[in-house]
XYZ file of N, CA and C in Angstrom:
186
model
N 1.827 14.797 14.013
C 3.011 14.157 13.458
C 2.637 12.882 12.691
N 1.575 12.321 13.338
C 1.224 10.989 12.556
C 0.871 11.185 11.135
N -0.046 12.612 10.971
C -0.485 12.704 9.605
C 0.464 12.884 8.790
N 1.657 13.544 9.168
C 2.721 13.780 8.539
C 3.592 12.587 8.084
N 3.597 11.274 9.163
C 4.268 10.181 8.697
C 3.169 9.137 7.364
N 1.797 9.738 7.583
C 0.988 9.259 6.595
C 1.104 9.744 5.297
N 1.417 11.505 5.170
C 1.500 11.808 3.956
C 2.914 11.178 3.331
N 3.927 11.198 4.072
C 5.012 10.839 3.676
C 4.907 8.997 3.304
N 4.222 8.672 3.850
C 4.307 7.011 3.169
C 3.511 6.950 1.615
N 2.366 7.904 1.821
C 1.473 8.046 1.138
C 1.988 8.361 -0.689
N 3.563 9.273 -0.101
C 4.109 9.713 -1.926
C 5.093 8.323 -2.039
N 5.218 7.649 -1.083
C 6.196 6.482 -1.714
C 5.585 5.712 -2.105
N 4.125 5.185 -1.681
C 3.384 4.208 -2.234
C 3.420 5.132 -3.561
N 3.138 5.914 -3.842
C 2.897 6.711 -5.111
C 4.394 6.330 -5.797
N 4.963 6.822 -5.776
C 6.599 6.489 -6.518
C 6.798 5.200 -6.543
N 6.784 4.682 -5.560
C 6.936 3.068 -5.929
C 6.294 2.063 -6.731
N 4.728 2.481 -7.043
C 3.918 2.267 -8.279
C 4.579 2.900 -9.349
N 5.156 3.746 -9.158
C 5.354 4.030 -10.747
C 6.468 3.428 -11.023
N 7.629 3.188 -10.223
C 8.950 2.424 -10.957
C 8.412 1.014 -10.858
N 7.474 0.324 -9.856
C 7.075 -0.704 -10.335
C 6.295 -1.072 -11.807
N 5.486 -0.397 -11.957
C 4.791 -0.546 -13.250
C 4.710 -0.099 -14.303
N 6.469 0.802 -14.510
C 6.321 1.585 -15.938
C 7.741 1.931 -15.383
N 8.924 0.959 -15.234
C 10.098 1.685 -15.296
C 10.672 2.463 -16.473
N 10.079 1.810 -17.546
C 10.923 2.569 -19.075
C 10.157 3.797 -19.301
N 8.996 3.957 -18.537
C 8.501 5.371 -18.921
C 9.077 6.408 -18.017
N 9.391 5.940 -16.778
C 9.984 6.783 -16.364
C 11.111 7.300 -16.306
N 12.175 6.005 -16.958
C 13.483 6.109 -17.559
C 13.410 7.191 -18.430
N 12.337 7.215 -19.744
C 12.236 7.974 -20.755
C 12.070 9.970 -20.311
N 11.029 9.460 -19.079
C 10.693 11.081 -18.989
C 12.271 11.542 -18.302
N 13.053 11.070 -17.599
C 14.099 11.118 -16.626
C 14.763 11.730 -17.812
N 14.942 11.324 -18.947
C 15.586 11.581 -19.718
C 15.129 12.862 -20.404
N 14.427 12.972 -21.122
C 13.666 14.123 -21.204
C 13.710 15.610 -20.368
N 13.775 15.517 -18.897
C 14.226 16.154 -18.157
C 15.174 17.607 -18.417
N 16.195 16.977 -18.722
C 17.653 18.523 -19.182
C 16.742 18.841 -20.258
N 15.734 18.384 -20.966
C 16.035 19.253 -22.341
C 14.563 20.046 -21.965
N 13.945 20.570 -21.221
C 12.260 21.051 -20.765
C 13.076 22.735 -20.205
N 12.724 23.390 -20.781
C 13.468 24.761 -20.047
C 12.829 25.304 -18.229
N 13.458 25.916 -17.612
C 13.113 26.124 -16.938
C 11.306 26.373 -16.215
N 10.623 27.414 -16.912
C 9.264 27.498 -17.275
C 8.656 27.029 -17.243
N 8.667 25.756 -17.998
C 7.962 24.280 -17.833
C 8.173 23.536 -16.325
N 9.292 23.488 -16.667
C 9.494 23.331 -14.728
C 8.696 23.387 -13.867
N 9.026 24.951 -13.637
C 7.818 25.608 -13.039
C 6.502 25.877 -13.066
N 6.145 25.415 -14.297
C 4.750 25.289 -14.419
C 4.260 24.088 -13.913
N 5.196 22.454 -14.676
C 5.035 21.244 -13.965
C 4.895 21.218 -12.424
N 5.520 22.297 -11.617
C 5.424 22.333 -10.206
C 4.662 22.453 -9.782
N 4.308 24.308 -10.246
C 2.940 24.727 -9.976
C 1.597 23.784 -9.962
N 1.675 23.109 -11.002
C -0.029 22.519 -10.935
C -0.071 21.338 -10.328
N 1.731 20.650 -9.984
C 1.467 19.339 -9.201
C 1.115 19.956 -8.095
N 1.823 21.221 -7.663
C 1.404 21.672 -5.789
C -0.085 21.934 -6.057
N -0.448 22.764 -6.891
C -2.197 22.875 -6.925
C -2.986 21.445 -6.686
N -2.679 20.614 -7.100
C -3.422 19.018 -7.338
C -3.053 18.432 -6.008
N -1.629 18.457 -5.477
C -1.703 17.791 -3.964
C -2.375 18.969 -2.481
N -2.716 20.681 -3.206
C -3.069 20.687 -2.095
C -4.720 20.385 -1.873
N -5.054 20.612 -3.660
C -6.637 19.967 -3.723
C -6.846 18.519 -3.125
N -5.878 18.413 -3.374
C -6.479 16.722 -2.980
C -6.236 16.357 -1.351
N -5.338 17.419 -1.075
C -5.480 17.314 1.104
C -6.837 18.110 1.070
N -7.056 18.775 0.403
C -8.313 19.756 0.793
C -9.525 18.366 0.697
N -9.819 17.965 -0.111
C -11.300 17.231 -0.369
C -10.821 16.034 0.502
N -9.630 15.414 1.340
C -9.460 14.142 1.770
C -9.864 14.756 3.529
N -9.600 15.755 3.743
C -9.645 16.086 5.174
C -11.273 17.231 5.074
N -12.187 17.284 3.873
C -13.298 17.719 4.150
C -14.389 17.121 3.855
N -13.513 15.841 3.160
C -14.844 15.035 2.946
C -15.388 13.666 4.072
């Protein structure tokens, strides 16, 4: 359970850097958003889940 309260702090430090240090970019992509068709979406998903599960993979084997 602990690792679980670690990953979970772990994406807010992540989010919270980003509205700290680039709110208008993220305003901009926010915006951007409705107009990306579905596809993209799902592709944007796909490779963020590929990248966070690579990156539990090399943090818990290295």
């Amino acid at each position: 359970m602990s690792t679980f309260f670690l990953a979970v702090g772990l994406v807010l430090v992540v989010e919270g850097l980003a509205y700290a240090l680039a709110p208008s970019f993220i305003r901009r992509m926010a915006e951007q958003l409705p107009r990306l068709g579905d596809e993209h979406l799902r592709l944007f998903g796909v490779v963020a889940l590929a990248l966070g599960v690579g990156a539990v993979y090399l943090a818990r084997h290295l």
